[in-house]
Short mmCIF file of C-alpha atoms in Angstrom, two decimals:
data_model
loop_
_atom_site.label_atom_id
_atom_site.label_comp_id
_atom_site.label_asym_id
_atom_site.label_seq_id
_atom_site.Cartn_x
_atom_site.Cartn_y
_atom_site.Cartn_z
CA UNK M 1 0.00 0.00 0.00
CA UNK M 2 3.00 2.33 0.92
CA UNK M 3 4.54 2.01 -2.60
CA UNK M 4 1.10 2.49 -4.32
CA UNK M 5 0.85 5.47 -2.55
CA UNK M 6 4.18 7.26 -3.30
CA UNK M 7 3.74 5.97 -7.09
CA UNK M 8 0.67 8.01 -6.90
CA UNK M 9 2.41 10.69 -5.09
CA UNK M 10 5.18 10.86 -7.93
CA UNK M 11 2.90 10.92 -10.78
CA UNK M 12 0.97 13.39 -9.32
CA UNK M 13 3.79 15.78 -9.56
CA UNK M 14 5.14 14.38 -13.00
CA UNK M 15 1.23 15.78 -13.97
CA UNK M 16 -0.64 12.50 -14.31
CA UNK M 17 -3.15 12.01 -11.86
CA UNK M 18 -6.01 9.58 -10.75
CA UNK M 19 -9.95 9.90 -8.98
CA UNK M 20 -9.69 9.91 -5.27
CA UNK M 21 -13.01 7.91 -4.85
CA UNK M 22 -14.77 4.64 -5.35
CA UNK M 23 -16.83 5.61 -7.61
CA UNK M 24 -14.69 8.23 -9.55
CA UNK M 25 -12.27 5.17 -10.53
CA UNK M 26 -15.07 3.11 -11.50
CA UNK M 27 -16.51 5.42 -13.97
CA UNK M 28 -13.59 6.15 -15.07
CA UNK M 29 -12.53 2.49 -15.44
CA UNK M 30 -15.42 1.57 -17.41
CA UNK M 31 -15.39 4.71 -19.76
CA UNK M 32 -11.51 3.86 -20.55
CA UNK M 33 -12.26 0.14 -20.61
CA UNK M 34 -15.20 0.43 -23.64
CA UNK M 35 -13.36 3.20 -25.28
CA UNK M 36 -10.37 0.60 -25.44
CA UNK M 37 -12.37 -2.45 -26.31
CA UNK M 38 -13.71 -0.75 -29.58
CA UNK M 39 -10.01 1.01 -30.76
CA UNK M 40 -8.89 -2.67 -30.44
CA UNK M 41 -11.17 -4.00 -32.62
CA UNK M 42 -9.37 -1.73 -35.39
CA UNK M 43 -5.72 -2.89 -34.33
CA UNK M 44 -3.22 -5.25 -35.88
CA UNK M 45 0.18 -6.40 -35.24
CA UNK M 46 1.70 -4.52 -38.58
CA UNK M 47 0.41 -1.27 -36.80
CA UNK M 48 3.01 -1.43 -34.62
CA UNK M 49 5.58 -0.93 -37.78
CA UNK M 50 5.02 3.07 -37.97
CA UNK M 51 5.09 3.70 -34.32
CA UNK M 52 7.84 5.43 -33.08
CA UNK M 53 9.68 5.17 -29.84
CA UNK M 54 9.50 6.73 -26.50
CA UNK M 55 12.23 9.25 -26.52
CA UNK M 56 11.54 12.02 -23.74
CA UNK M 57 12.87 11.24 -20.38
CA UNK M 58 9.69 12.42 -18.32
CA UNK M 59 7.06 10.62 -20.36
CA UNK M 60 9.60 7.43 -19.78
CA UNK M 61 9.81 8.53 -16.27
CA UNK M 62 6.00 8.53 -16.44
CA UNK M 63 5.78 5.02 -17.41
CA UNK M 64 8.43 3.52 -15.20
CA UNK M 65 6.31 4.62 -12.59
CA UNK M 66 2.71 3.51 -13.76
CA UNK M 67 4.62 0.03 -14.19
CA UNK M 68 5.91 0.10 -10.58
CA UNK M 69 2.12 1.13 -9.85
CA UNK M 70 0.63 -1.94 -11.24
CA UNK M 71 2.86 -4.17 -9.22
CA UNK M 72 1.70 -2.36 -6.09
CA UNK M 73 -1.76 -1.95 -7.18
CA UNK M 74 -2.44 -5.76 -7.92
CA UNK M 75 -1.55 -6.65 -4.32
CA UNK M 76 -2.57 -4.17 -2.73
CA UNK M 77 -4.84 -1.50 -4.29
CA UNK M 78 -7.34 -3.30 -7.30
CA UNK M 79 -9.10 -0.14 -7.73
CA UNK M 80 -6.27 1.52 -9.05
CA UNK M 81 -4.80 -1.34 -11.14
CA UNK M 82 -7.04 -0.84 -14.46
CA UNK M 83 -6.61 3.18 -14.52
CA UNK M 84 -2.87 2.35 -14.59
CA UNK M 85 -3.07 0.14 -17.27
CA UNK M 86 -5.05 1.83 -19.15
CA UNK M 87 -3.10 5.17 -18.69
CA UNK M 88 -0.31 2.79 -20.28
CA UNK M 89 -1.62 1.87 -23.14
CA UNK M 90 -3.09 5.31 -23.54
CA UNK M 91 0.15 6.76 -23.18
CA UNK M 92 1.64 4.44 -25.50
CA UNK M 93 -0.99 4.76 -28.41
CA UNK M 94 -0.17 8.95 -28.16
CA UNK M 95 3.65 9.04 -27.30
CA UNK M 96 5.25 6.14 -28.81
CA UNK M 97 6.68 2.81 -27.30
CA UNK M 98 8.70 2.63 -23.87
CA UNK M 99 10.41 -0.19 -22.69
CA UNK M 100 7.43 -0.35 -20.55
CA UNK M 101 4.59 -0.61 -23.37
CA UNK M 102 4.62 -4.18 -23.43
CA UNK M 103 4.13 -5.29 -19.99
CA UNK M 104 1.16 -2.65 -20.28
CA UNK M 105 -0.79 -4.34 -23.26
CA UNK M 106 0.39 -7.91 -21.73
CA UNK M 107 -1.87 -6.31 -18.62
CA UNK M 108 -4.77 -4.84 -20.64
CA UNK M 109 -5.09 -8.13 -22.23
CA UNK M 110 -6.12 -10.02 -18.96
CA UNK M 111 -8.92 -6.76 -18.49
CA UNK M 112 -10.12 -6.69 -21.88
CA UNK M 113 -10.34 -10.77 -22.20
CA UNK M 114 -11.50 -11.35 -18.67
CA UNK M 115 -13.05 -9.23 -17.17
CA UNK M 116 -14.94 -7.53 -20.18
CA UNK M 117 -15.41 -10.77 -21.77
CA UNK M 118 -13.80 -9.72 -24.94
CA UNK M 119 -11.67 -12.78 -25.44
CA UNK M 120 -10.71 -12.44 -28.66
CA UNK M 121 -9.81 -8.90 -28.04
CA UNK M 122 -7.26 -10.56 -25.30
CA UNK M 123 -5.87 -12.71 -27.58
CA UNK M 124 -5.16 -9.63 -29.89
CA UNK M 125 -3.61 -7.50 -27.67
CA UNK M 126 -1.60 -10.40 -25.95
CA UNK M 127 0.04 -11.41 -28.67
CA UNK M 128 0.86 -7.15 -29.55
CA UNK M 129 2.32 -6.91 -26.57
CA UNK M 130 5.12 -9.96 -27.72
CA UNK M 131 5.40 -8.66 -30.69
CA UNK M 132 5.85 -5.32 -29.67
CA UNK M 133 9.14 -7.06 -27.82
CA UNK M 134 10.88 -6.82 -30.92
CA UNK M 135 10.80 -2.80 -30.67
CA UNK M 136 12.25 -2.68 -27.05
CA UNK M 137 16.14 -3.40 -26.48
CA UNK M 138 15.10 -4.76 -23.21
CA UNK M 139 15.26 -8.18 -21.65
CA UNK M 140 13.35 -7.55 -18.23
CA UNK M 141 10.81 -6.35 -20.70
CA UNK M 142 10.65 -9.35 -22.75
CA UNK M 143 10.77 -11.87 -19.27
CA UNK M 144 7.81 -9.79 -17.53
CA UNK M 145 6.16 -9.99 -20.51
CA UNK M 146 6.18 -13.00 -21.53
CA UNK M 147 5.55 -14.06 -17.88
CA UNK M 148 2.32 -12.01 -17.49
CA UNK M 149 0.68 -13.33 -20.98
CA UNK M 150 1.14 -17.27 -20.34
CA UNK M 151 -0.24 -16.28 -16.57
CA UNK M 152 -3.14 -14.02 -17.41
CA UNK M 153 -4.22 -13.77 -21.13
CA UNK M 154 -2.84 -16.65 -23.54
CA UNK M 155 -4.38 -19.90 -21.38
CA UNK M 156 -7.78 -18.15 -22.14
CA UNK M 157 -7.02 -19.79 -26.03
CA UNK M 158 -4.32 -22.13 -26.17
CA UNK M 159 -3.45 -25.51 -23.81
CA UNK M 160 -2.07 -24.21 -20.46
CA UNK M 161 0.79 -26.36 -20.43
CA UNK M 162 2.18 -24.32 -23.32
CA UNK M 163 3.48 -21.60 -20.84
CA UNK M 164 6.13 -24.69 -19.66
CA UNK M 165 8.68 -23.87 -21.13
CA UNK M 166 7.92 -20.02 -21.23
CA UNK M 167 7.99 -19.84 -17.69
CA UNK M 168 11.17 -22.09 -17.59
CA UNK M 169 13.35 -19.61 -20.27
CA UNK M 170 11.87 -16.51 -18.43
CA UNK M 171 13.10 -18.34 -14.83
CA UNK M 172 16.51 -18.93 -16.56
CA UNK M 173 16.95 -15.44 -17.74
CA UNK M 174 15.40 -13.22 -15.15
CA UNK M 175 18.26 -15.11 -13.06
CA UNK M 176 21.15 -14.75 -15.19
CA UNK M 177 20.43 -11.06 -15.76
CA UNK M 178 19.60 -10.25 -11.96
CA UNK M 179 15.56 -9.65 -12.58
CA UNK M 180 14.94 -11.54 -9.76
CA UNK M 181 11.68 -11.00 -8.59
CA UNK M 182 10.49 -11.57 -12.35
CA UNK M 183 12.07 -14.63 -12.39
CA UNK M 184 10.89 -15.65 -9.10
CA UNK M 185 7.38 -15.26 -10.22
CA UNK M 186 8.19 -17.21 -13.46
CA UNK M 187 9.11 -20.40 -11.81
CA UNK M 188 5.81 -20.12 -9.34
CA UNK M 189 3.78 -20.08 -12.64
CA UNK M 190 5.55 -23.31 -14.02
CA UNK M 191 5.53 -25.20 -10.12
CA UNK M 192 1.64 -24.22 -9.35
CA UNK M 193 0.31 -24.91 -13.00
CA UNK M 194 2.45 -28.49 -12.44
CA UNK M 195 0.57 -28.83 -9.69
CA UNK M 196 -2.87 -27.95 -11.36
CA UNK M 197 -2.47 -30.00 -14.55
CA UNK M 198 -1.06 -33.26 -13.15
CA UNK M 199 1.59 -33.63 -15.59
CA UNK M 200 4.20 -33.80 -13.00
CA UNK M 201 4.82 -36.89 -10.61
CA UNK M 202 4.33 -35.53 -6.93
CA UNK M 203 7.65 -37.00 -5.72
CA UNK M 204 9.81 -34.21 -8.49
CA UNK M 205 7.57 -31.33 -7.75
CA UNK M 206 8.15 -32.31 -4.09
CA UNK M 207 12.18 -31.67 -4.90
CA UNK M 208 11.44 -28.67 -7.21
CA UNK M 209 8.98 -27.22 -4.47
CA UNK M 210 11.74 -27.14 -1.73
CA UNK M 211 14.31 -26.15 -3.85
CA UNK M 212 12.37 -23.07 -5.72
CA UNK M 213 11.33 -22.12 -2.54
CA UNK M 214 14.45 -21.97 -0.63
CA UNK M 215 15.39 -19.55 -3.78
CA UNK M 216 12.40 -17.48 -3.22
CA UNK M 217 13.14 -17.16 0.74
CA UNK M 218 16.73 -16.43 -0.04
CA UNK M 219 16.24 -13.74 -2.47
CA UNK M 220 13.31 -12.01 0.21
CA UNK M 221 10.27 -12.64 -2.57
CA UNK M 222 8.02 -13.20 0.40
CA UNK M 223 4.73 -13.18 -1.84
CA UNK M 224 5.71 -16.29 -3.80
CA UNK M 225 7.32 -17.64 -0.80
CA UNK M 226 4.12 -17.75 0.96
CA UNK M 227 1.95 -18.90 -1.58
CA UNK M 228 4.08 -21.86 -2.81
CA UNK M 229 4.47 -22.60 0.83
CA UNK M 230 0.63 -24.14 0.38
CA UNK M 231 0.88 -25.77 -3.04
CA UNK M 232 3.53 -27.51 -1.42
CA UNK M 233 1.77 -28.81 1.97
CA UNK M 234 -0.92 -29.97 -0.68
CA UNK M 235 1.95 -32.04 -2.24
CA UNK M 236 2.68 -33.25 1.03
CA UNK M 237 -0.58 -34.13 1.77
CA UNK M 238 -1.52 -36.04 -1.51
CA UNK M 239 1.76 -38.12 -0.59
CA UNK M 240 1.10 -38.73 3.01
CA UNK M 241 3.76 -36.81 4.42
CA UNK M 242 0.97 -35.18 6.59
CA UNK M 243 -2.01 -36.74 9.11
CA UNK M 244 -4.51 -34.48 7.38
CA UNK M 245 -6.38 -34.46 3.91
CA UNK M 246 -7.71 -30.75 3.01
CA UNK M 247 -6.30 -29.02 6.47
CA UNK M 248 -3.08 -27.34 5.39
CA UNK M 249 -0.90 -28.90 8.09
CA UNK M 250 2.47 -30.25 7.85
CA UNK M 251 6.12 -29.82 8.44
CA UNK M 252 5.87 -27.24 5.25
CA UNK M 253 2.68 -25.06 6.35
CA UNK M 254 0.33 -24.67 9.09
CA UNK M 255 -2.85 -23.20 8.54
CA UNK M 256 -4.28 -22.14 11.82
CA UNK M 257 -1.07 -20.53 12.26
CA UNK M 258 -1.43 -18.83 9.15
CA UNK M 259 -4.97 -17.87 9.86
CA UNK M 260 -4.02 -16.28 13.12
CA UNK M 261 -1.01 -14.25 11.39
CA UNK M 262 -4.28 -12.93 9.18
CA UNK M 263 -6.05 -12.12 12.16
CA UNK M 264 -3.41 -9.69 12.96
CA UNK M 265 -2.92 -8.39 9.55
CA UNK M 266 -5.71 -9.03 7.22
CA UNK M 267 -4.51 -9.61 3.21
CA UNK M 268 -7.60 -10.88 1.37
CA UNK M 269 -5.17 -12.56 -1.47
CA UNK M 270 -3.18 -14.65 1.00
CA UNK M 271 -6.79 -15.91 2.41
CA UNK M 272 -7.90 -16.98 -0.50
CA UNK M 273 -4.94 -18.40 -1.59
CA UNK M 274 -5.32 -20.64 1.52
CA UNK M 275 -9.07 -21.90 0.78
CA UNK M 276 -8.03 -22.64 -3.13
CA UNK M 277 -4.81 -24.94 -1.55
CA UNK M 278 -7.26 -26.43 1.00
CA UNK M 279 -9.81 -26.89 -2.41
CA UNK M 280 -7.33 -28.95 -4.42
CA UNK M 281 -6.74 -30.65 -1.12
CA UNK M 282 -10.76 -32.11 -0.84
CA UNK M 283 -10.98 -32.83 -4.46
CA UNK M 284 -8.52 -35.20 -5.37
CA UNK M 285 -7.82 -36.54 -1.35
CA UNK M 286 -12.41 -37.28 -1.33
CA UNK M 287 -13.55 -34.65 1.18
CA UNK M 288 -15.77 -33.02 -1.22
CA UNK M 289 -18.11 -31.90 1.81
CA UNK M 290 -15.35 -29.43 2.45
CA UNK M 291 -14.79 -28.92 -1.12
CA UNK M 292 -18.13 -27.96 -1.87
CA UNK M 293 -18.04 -25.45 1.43
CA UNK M 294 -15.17 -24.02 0.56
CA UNK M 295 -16.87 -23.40 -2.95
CA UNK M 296 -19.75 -21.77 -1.91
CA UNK M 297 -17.86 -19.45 0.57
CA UNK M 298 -15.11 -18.31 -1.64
CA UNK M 299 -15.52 -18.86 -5.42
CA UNK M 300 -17.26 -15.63 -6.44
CA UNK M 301 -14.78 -13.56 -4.36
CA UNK M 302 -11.93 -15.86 -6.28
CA UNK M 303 -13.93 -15.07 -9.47
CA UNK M 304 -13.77 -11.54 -9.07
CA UNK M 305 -9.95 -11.22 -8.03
CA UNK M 306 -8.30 -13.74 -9.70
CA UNK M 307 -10.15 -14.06 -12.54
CA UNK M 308 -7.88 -13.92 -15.11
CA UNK M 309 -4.84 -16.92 -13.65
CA UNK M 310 -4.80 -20.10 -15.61
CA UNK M 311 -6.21 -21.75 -12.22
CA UNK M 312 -9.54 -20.45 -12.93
CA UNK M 313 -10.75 -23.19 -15.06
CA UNK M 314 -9.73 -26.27 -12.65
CA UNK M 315 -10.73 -24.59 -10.00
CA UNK M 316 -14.59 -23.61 -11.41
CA UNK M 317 -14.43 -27.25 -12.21
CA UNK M 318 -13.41 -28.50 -9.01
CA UNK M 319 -15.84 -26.61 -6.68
CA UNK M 320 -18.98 -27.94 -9.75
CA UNK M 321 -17.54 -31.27 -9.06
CA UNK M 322 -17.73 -31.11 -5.06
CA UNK M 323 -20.87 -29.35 -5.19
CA UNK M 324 -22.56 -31.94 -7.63
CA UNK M 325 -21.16 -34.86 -5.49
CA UNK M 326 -22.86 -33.31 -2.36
CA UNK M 327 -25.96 -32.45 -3.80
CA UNK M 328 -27.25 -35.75 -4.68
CA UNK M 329 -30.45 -36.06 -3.46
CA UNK M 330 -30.51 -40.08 -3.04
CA UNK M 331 -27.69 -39.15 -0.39
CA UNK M 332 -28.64 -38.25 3.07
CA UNK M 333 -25.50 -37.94 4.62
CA UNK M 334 -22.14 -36.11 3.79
CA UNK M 335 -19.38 -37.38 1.76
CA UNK M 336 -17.51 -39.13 4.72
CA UNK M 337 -20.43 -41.42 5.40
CA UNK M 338 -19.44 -43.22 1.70
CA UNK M 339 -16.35 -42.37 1.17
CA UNK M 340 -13.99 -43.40 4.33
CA UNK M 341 -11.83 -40.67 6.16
CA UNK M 342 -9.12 -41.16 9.05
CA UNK M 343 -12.75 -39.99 11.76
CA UNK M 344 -15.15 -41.57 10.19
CA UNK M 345 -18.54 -39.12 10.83
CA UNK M 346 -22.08 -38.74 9.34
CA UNK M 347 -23.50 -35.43 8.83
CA UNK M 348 -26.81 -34.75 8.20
CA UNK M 349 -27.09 -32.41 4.78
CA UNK M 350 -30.62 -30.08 4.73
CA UNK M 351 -32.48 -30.55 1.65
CA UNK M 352 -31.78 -26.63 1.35
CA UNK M 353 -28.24 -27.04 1.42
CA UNK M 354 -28.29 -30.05 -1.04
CA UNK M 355 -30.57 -27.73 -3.65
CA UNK M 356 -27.91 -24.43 -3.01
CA UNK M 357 -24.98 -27.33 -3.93
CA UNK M 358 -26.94 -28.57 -7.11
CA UNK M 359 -27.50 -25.02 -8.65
CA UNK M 360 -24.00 -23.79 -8.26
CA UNK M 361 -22.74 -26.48 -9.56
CA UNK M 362 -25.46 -25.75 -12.37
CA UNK M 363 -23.74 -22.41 -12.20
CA UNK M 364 -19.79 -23.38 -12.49
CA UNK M 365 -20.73 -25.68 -15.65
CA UNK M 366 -22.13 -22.91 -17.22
CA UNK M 367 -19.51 -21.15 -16.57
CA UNK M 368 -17.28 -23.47 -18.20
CA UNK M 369 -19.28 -24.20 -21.26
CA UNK M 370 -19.37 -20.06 -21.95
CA UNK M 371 -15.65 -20.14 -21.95
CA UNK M 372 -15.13 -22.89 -24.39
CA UNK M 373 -17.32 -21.52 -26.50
CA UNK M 374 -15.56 -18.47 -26.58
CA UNK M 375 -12.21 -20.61 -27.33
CA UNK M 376 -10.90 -21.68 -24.46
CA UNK M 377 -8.95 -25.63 -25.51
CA UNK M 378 -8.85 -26.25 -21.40
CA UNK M 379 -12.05 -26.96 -20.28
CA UNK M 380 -13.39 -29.87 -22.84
CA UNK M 381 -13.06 -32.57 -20.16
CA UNK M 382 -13.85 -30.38 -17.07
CA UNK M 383 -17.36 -30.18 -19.05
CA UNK M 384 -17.42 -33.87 -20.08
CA UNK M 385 -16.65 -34.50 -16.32
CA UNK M 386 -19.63 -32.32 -14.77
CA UNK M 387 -21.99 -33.36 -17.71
CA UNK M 388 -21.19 -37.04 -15.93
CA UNK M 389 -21.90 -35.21 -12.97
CA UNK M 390 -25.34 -34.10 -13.50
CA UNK M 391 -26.46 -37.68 -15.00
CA UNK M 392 -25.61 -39.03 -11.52
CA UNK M 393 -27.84 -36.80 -9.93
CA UNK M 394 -30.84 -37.40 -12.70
CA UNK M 395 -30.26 -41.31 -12.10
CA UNK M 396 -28.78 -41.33 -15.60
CA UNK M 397 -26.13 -43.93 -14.96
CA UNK M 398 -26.07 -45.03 -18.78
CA UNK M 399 -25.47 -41.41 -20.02
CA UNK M 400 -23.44 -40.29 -16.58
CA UNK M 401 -20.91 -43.40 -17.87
CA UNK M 402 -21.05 -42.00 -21.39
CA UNK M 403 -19.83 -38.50 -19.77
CA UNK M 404 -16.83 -40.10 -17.32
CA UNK M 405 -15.69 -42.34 -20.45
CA UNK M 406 -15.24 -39.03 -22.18
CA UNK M 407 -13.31 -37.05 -19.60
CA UNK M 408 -11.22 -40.21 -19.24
CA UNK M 409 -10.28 -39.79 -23.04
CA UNK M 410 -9.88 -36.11 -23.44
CA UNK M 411 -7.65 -36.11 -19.80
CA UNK M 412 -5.67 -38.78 -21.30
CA UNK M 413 -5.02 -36.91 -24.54
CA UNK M 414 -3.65 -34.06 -22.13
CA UNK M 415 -1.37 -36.27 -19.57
CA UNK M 416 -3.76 -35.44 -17.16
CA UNK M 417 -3.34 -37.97 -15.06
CA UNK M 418 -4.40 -36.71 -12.02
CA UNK M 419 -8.09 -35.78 -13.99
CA UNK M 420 -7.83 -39.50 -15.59
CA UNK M 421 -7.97 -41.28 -12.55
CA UNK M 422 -10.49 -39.40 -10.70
CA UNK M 423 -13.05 -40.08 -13.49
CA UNK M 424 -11.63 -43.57 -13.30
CA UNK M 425 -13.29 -43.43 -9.39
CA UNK M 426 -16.08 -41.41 -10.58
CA UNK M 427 -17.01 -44.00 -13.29
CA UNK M 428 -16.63 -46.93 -10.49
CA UNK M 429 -19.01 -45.75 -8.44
CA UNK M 430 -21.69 -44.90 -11.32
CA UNK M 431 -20.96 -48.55 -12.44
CA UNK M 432 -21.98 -50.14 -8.57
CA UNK M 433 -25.10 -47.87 -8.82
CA UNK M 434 -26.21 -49.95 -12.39
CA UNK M 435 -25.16 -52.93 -10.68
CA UNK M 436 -22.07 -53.44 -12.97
CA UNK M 437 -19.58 -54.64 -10.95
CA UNK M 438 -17.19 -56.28 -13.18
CA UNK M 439 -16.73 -53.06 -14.76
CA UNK M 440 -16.26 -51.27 -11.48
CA UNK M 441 -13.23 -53.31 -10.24
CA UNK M 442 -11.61 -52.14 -13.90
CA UNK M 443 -12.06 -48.62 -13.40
CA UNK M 444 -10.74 -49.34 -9.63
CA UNK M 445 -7.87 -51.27 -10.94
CA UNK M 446 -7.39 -48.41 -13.65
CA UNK M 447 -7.88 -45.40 -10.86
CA UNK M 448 -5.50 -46.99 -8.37
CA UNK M 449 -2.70 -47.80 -11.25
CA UNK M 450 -3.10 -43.70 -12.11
CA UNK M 451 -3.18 -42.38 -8.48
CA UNK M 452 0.56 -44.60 -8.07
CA UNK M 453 1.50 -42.92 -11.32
CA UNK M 454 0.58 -39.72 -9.99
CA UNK M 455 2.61 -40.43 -6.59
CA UNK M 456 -0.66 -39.38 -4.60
CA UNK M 457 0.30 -41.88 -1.72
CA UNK M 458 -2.48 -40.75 0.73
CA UNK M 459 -4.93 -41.03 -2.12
CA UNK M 460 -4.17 -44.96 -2.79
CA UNK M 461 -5.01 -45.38 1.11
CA UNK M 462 -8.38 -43.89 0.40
CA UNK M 463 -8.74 -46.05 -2.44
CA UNK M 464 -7.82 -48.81 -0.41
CA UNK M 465 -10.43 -47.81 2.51
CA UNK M 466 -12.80 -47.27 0.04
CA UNK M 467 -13.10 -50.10 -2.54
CA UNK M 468 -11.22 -52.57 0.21
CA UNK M 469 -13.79 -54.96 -0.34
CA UNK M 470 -14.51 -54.75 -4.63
CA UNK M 471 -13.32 -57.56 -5.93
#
C-alpha cells in the first residue's frame, strides 16, 4: 500500500493524476475500458511498424512509474490497477513505445479478455504486446512480458501447459540477468500450474517445491514464498507426508497458524490463496463436503480477483464437481459417510443445502461451457466431467458413464493424469449404482494404477479404505 501510494504521489507531480473515490475510478474504469475495447477491434500487429519510440525522459519517467504502480496496485490497491493500465496503453498509443509498453498491453489483455469478456480482443492484444518485444532493447521487458501473458491472457485460447517452457526460459533469464523477482514469479507459474495439470509426478515437484522455494526465501520474494508454501503442503498431503487431507498442516505449512497471522494483519489474497490450496486438497484426497463449502464461501470472491490466472478453469471445475457430489439427493448424509476418512462421521445435509450445492454447480458448468465456447482448448473434459456429474444426480447412470468415459479420453489426450484417474473413481461408483460390478473393479484397478503414477500416496489409502472390499 505504501509504494502504491508514493507511485501516486510521484505521478501526481510528473502531472498525471487519478480519482480519489470509489466511484470516480469506476466510472472512469469503465469509460476507458469500452473506449479501449472498440479502438482494439481496429488494431493489428503490422500497426506497430510506424510507431515510433518513447524518446523524452519524463514521459519514460512517467511510465516507469505507472509500471511500478501496477505491481503495487495488484496486491494491494485493485481499484487503481485498471486506470494504470489503461493510462499505459493510452500513453503508448499517443507518445510512442517505452520499454514499458509491453508489460502494459500484456496487462490490458487479462482486463479486456476477462473481465470484459472480450476474449478475442485478449488474444489480440496479448500477442501485440510480444510482438511489440521486438521494438524494445530490453530483456526484463521481454521476461515480464512474456511471464504475465502465459499467466493471465494466452491460457484463455491455447493448452495451459504451453506456458512450460515459457515460464522455464523466463526463470533462466530473469536469473542470469539479476531480474529476480520476475524470475521468481516465473518459476511459481511453471511449479503451481504443475501442480494444477497433473503432468508432473508428486515425488519431483516435491524436490522442485523445496528447492524453488528456498530460492524465493533467499532472495526475500516473500509473496511467492508464501503462496508456494501451500501448493507444497498440498503435495505433502496427496503423498502422506501429513495426518490431514484438506487441512493445510504439515512440516511445510500450518494453517491455523497462518490464519491467526491474518487475524493480525488481514490480506484478502493470502486468504484466499489458503481456501483454493485447501480446495485442491478435498478434491482429489475425497472430502468433497469441504470442497463444496469451501466453494460456496469463496468462489465468487476468487472469481472476481483472480479471474484472469490459468487456475480459474480447474478450479470452477473443481468446486462444480464437489458441489454436484454433495448435492445428490438419493444421499442423506455427507461425503464421509461413503467415502472413508481417518474420523469416520455422518453429517446430516438439509435438503436446502443439497438444492444451493446442485444449482451452483449448475452455475460453475455454465460457466465453463461459456468459456469454451468463446475458445478456451482447457475446459473440454472439465465439461465432459460435470456433464457425468449431473447424469448421476438425474439417475442417468447409462449417459453419466457416457460423460466419465469421455473425460477419461480427453484427460488422457492431455497427460492429465491426475483428472484421468479421478473419473476412473467417478465411473466406479456410477458402475456399482447400475449394478455393474465387473466393470467397477476395472475402473478401480485403472484409478489406483493412475493415483501410483501420480505419486498421490495418501490417495491410494483412500482407495484402499474405500473399494477394500470390490473384488
Amino acid at each position: 500500500q505504501n509504494a502504491a501510494t508514493l507511485c501516486v504521489d510521484i505521478l501526481q507531480q510528473l502531472g498525471t493524476s487519478f480519482p480519489t473515490t470509489a466511484i470516480g475510478k469506476t466510472l472512469t474504469t469503465l469509460k476507458g475500458m469500452i473506449k479501449l475495447k472498440h479502438a482494439v477491434s481496429r488494431w493489428t500487429l503490422t500497426m506497430l511498424e510506424g510507431m515510433p519510440l518513447c524518446t523524452d525522459p519524463k514521459e519514460e519517467a512517467i511510465m516507469k512509474t505507472l509500471d511500478k504502480l501496477m505491481t503495487s496496485a495488484y496486491l494491494a490497491d485493485p481499484g487503481l490497477l485498471p486506470l494504470a493500465i489503461l493510462k499505459s496503453v493510452r500513453r503508448t498509443m499517443q507518445n510512442g513505445i517505452s520499454e514499458h509498453s509491453p508489460n502494459a498491453f500484456a496487462m490490458q489483455a487479462l482486463l479486456l479478455g476477462y473481465f470484459m469478456g472480450d476474449v478475442s480482443g485478449g488474444r489480440k492484444l496479448a500477442d501485440i504486446s510480444i510482438e511489440m518485444l521486438k521494438y524494445v532493447d530490453s530483456t526484463a521487458a521481454a521476461i515480464r512480458t512474456t511471464n504475465v501473458a502465459y499467466s493471465t491472457s494466452f491460457h484463455w485460447t491455447s493448452p495451459v501447459e504451453d506456458g512450460f517452457e515459457h515460464y522455464l526460459e523466463c526463470y533462466r533469464v530473469g536469473m542470469a540477468v539479476g531480474e529476480v523477482e520476475t524470475a521468481m514469479w516465473s518459476i511459481f507459474g511453471y511449479l503451481q500450474t504443475s501442480l494444477l495439470v497433473g503432468t508432473s509426478r508428486l515425488d519431483a515437484l516435491d524436490e522442485d517445491m523445496t528447492t524453488y522455494s528456498a530460492m524465493m526465501k533467499e532472495f526475500r520474494q516473500n509473496n511467492q514464498y508464501q503462496i508456494i508454501r501451500m501448493n507444497h503442503q498440498v503435495v505433502h498431503n496427496l503423498r502422506g507426508k501429513s495426518k490431514h487431507r484438506s487441512k493445510l498442516i504439515g512440516s511445510i505449512f500450518n494453517e491455523q497458524e497462518e490464519l491467526r497471522n491474518l487475524e493480525r494483519e488481514p490480506d484478502p489474497q493470502r486468504s484466499l490463496s489458503i481456501q483454493s490450496n485447501k480446495l485442491i486438497a478435498a478434491v482429489y484426497l475425497s472430502e468433497y463436503h469441504v470442497g463444496a463449502k469451501i466453494g460456496l464461501e469463496t468462489h465468487e470472491q476468487r472469481l472476481k480477483m483472480n479471474g484472469a490466472m490459468n487456475s480459474l478453469a480447474p478450479t470452477t471445475f473443481w468446486v462444480g464437481l464437489c458441489c454436484c457430489i454433495m448435492g445428490n439427493k438419493e444421499s442423506t448424509l455427507t461425503a464421509a459417510a461413503h467415502i472413508p476418512s481417518t474420523s469416520p462421521q455422518q453429517v446430516n445435509i438439509s435438503s436446502s443445502l443439497k438444492l444451493k450445492y446442485r444449482k451452483y454447480a449448475q452455475k460453475c458448468r455454465t460457466k465453463l461451457v461459456e468459456w469454451q465456447q468463446k475458445g478456451n482448448p482447457n475446459c473440454t473434459h472439465f465439461i465432459s466431467f460435470l456433464n457425468a456429474e449431473h447424469d448421476v444426480l438425474a439417475c442417468k447412470y447409462e449417459a453419466a458413464a457416457k460423460g466419465y468415459m469421455d473425460a477419461i479420453r480427453h484427460a488422457k489426450q492431455r497427460g492429465f493424469v491426475h483428472d484421468e484417474a479421478l473419473a476412473h473413481e467417478r465411473l466406479a461408483d456410477c458402475l456399482l449404482a447400475k449394478g455393474n460390478r465387473k466393470g467397477a473393479v476395472a475402473s478401480v484397478k485403472e484409478c489406483m494404477r493412475l493415483t501410483k503414477e501420480w505419486g498421490a500416496t495418501a490417495k491410494v489409502n483412500v482407495l484402499n479404505l474405500k473399494y477394500g472390499g470390490l473384488h
